[in-house]
Amino acid sequence: MKFRRLNLAVAMLAACVLAVTLLAGASGAAAQTSPRPPWASPPVTASKGQTLPTRAQTHVYLLRGLFGVFSTGMDSLAKELVSRGYVCEVYGWDEAEKVIAQIDARHDAGHTGPVVVIGHSLGANAVIQVATAVDAQAIPVALGVTFDATEPAPVPDNVEVFVNFWAKDGFGRPVVAVPGYPGQLENYDLSGVPGIDHTSIDSMDQFHQYIIASLESMTGN
């Protein structure tokens, strides 16, 4: 499944403008206008004329962080996606092997729809663990999303698009990919953005809407 790449130069420019505006606000300067945040548009869109998989054919796996207590955003996002017709399952970060087994089993049973893996904190680290494991079975991951990955391994080359929302508050880290990675990798640094920290970043509605828009650009009804 191929998608048009987001214009990285525009995204980087938007991120820079956002960072400058935040710094200006922190120093007491009153910003007259707010820049369009780089996550305002989804990172992938279907190619013209492409036959889209349905929402029901799209399997979304969400992984909570430590104890599952601080990752309520994974549950609320799953509920919204289910209401829109996507197949969603929520797991703990330490259930990554169950997710891997589920993806493998469905692939062996003939599933060819998009595989999407999303996680927060330790669950974000597990997203990459899952993607790396299914890469060994030549199973593609259409979209990977992480919220404040704490010790992320490199993104494997079977992930078409990978998005990492993170904040420099002692937990989040930027994500890198394996050498020669052919996909699209986006790191959104939210350090210093009011109201965003390690325990809230996965619950922010604007990021949920970004994910929903991304999925809807990949799927039909």
Short mmCIF file of C-alpha atoms in Angstrom, two decimals:
data_model
loop_
_atom_site.label_atom_id
_atom_site.label_comp_id
_atom_site.label_asym_id
_atom_site.label_seq_id
_atom_site.Cartn_x
_atom_site.Cartn_y
_atom_site.Cartn_z
CA MET A 1 0.00 0.00 0.00
CA LYS A 2 1.53 3.26 -1.12
CA PHE A 3 0.64 6.78 -0.01
CA ARG A 4 1.81 10.22 -1.06
CA ARG A 5 4.46 11.62 1.25
CA LEU A 6 3.76 14.75 3.27
CA ASN A 7 5.84 17.72 2.16
CA LEU A 8 8.54 17.49 4.84
CA ALA A 9 9.90 20.96 4.19
CA VAL A 10 6.50 22.53 4.90
CA ALA A 11 6.06 20.42 8.03
CA MET A 12 9.51 21.38 9.31
CA LEU A 13 8.83 25.04 8.62
CA ALA A 14 5.53 24.87 10.50
CA ALA A 15 7.27 23.19 13.43
CA CYS A 16 9.93 25.89 13.50
CA VAL A 17 7.32 28.64 13.41
CA LEU A 18 5.45 26.94 16.25
CA ALA A 19 8.62 26.66 18.34
CA VAL A 20 9.51 30.32 17.78
CA THR A 21 6.00 31.39 18.77
CA LEU A 22 6.13 29.32 21.96
CA LEU A 23 9.49 30.79 22.89
CA ALA A 24 8.18 34.28 22.30
CA GLY A 25 5.19 33.55 24.53
CA ALA A 26 7.48 32.23 27.26
CA SER A 27 9.50 35.45 27.21
CA GLY A 28 6.39 37.57 27.62
CA ALA A 29 5.90 38.63 24.02
CA ALA A 30 2.25 38.64 22.97
CA ALA A 31 1.73 36.70 19.75
CA GLN A 32 -0.80 38.31 17.44
CA THR A 33 -1.48 35.18 15.41
CA SER A 34 -1.05 31.47 16.00
CA PRO A 35 0.74 29.35 13.39
CA ARG A 36 -0.98 26.32 11.94
CA PRO A 37 0.45 23.41 13.96
CA PRO A 38 2.27 20.75 11.93
CA TRP A 39 -0.18 18.06 13.08
CA ALA A 40 -3.18 19.97 11.66
CA SER A 41 -3.15 17.83 8.51
CA PRO A 42 -2.84 14.04 8.39
CA PRO A 43 0.55 12.65 7.33
CA VAL A 44 -0.79 10.32 4.66
CA THR A 45 -3.36 10.50 1.91
CA ALA A 46 -4.56 7.89 -0.52
CA SER A 47 -3.15 8.01 -4.02
CA LYS A 48 -5.61 9.15 -6.68
CA GLY A 49 -7.60 6.26 -8.07
CA GLN A 50 -6.44 3.88 -5.36
CA THR A 51 -8.93 1.31 -4.07
CA LEU A 52 -9.17 1.91 -0.36
CA PRO A 53 -9.54 -0.76 2.31
CA THR A 54 -12.60 -0.41 4.52
CA ARG A 55 -12.54 0.71 8.12
CA ALA A 56 -13.57 -2.80 9.16
CA GLN A 57 -10.51 -4.16 7.37
CA THR A 58 -8.26 -1.81 9.35
CA HIS A 59 -6.96 -3.30 12.59
CA VAL A 60 -5.75 -0.85 15.24
CA TYR A 61 -3.75 -2.08 18.24
CA LEU A 62 -3.31 0.31 21.17
CA LEU A 63 -0.80 -0.21 23.97
CA ARG A 64 -1.04 1.43 27.40
CA GLY A 65 1.91 2.52 29.52
CA LEU A 66 2.99 1.47 33.02
CA PHE A 67 0.17 -0.15 35.03
CA GLY A 68 -2.30 1.11 32.41
CA VAL A 69 -3.30 3.86 34.83
CA PHE A 70 -1.75 6.82 33.04
CA SER A 71 -2.81 5.93 29.50
CA THR A 72 -6.53 6.64 29.55
CA GLY A 73 -6.13 8.34 26.17
CA MET A 74 -5.62 4.93 24.59
CA ASP A 75 -9.03 3.81 25.85
CA SER A 76 -10.88 6.94 24.75
CA LEU A 77 -9.22 6.86 21.33
CA ALA A 78 -10.15 3.19 20.91
CA LYS A 79 -13.79 3.93 21.75
CA GLU A 80 -13.93 6.70 19.17
CA LEU A 81 -12.31 4.55 16.49
CA VAL A 82 -14.69 1.65 17.21
CA SER A 83 -17.63 4.04 16.88
CA ARG A 84 -16.33 4.88 13.40
CA GLY A 85 -16.12 1.25 12.35
CA TYR A 86 -12.45 0.39 12.92
CA VAL A 87 -11.39 -2.83 14.60
CA CYS A 88 -9.57 -1.79 17.79
CA GLU A 89 -8.02 -3.65 20.70
CA VAL A 90 -6.30 -2.18 23.78
CA TYR A 91 -3.42 -3.99 25.50
CA GLY A 92 -0.92 -3.30 28.26
CA TRP A 93 2.65 -2.51 27.27
CA ASP A 94 3.73 -5.87 28.66
CA GLU A 95 1.31 -7.67 26.32
CA ALA A 96 3.29 -6.82 23.21
CA GLU A 97 3.83 -10.51 22.49
CA LYS A 98 0.05 -11.01 22.44
CA VAL A 99 -0.26 -8.22 19.88
CA ILE A 100 2.49 -9.76 17.76
CA ALA A 101 0.78 -13.16 17.91
CA GLN A 102 -2.57 -11.62 17.00
CA ILE A 103 -1.16 -9.78 13.99
CA ASP A 104 0.69 -12.91 12.83
CA ALA A 105 -2.41 -15.09 13.21
CA ARG A 106 -4.64 -12.69 11.34
CA HIS A 107 -2.06 -12.36 8.58
CA ASP A 108 -1.84 -16.15 8.27
CA ALA A 109 -5.64 -16.23 8.09
CA GLY A 110 -5.61 -13.89 5.11
CA HIS A 111 -5.89 -10.38 6.57
CA THR A 112 -4.41 -7.89 4.12
CA GLY A 113 -5.92 -4.67 5.46
CA PRO A 114 -3.93 -1.92 7.19
CA VAL A 115 -2.20 -2.70 10.48
CA VAL A 116 -1.96 0.31 12.80
CA VAL A 117 -0.11 0.29 16.15
CA ILE A 118 -0.41 3.14 18.67
CA GLY A 119 1.07 3.43 22.17
CA HIS A 120 1.88 5.68 25.11
CA SER A 121 5.02 5.70 27.30
CA LEU A 122 6.18 2.10 27.76
CA GLY A 123 3.41 1.22 25.34
CA ALA A 124 5.04 3.54 22.83
CA ASN A 125 8.29 1.61 23.16
CA ALA A 126 6.24 -1.56 22.60
CA VAL A 127 4.87 -0.15 19.33
CA ILE A 128 8.33 -0.42 17.81
CA GLN A 129 8.84 -3.84 19.37
CA VAL A 130 5.66 -5.04 17.66
CA ALA A 131 6.56 -3.50 14.31
CA THR A 132 10.03 -5.02 14.41
CA ALA A 133 8.68 -8.48 15.24
CA VAL A 134 6.11 -8.52 12.44
CA ASP A 135 8.71 -7.18 10.02
CA ALA A 136 10.39 -10.59 10.32
CA GLN A 137 7.16 -12.06 8.89
CA ALA A 138 7.11 -9.48 6.07
CA ILE A 139 3.93 -7.91 7.51
CA PRO A 140 3.66 -4.18 6.74
CA VAL A 141 2.51 -1.61 9.31
CA ALA A 142 0.60 1.18 7.62
CA LEU A 143 0.81 3.61 10.54
CA GLY A 144 2.67 3.68 13.84
CA VAL A 145 1.98 6.42 16.41
CA THR A 146 3.78 6.92 19.71
CA PHE A 147 3.10 9.30 22.57
CA ASP A 148 6.18 10.07 24.66
CA ALA A 149 8.22 6.99 23.87
CA THR A 150 10.77 6.66 26.69
CA GLU A 151 13.41 4.34 25.25
CA PRO A 152 12.44 3.81 21.63
CA ALA A 153 14.31 1.39 19.41
CA PRO A 154 14.79 2.40 15.76
CA VAL A 155 11.68 2.26 13.59
CA PRO A 156 11.92 -0.75 11.24
CA ASP A 157 11.53 -0.38 7.49
CA ASN A 158 8.15 -2.15 7.28
CA VAL A 159 6.40 0.91 8.78
CA GLU A 160 4.97 3.13 6.03
CA VAL A 161 4.39 6.18 8.26
CA PHE A 162 5.56 6.70 11.84
CA VAL A 163 4.57 9.66 14.02
CA ASN A 164 6.01 10.41 17.46
CA PHE A 165 4.49 13.06 19.75
CA TRP A 166 6.93 13.82 22.55
CA ALA A 167 7.84 16.41 25.17
CA LYS A 168 11.17 16.99 26.86
CA ASP A 169 9.91 16.55 30.43
CA GLY A 170 12.23 13.78 31.53
CA PHE A 171 10.40 10.96 29.77
CA GLY A 172 9.75 11.58 26.08
CA ARG A 173 12.41 11.11 23.43
CA PRO A 174 12.62 11.68 19.68
CA VAL A 175 12.45 8.56 17.54
CA VAL A 176 14.92 7.52 14.86
CA ALA A 177 14.65 4.89 12.14
CA VAL A 178 16.91 2.11 10.94
CA PRO A 179 19.48 3.10 8.28
CA GLY A 180 17.93 3.34 4.83
CA TYR A 181 14.39 3.61 6.21
CA PRO A 182 12.12 4.13 3.18
CA GLY A 183 9.04 5.40 5.02
CA GLN A 184 7.97 8.72 6.49
CA LEU A 185 9.03 9.57 10.04
CA GLU A 186 7.66 12.61 11.90
CA ASN A 187 8.77 13.75 15.37
CA TYR A 188 6.65 16.50 16.92
CA ASP A 189 8.45 18.18 19.82
CA LEU A 190 5.80 19.55 22.18
CA SER A 191 8.21 20.61 24.93
CA GLY A 192 6.94 23.69 26.69
CA VAL A 193 3.44 23.57 25.21
CA PRO A 194 1.04 24.47 28.05
CA GLY A 195 -0.99 21.56 29.41
CA ILE A 196 1.12 18.84 27.78
CA ASP A 197 3.19 16.48 29.90
CA HIS A 198 3.88 12.77 30.09
CA THR A 199 0.57 11.92 31.73
CA SER A 200 -1.64 14.06 29.48
CA ILE A 201 -0.04 13.88 26.05
CA ASP A 202 -1.92 10.73 24.98
CA SER A 203 -5.29 12.21 25.93
CA MET A 204 -5.14 15.41 23.88
CA ASP A 205 -8.10 15.56 21.50
CA GLN A 206 -6.19 17.41 18.77
CA PHE A 207 -3.81 14.45 18.47
CA HIS A 208 -6.66 11.97 18.46
CA GLN A 209 -8.27 13.91 15.63
CA TYR A 210 -4.95 13.86 13.77
CA ILE A 211 -4.89 10.06 14.03
CA ILE A 212 -8.53 9.78 12.95
CA ALA A 213 -7.89 12.03 9.95
CA SER A 214 -4.85 9.94 9.06
CA LEU A 215 -6.87 6.73 9.18
CA GLU A 216 -9.73 8.22 7.21
CA SER A 217 -7.31 9.30 4.49
CA MET A 218 -6.22 5.65 4.22
CA THR A 219 -9.61 3.98 4.31
CA GLY A 220 -13.05 4.00 2.79
CA ASN A 221 -16.33 3.41 4.59
#
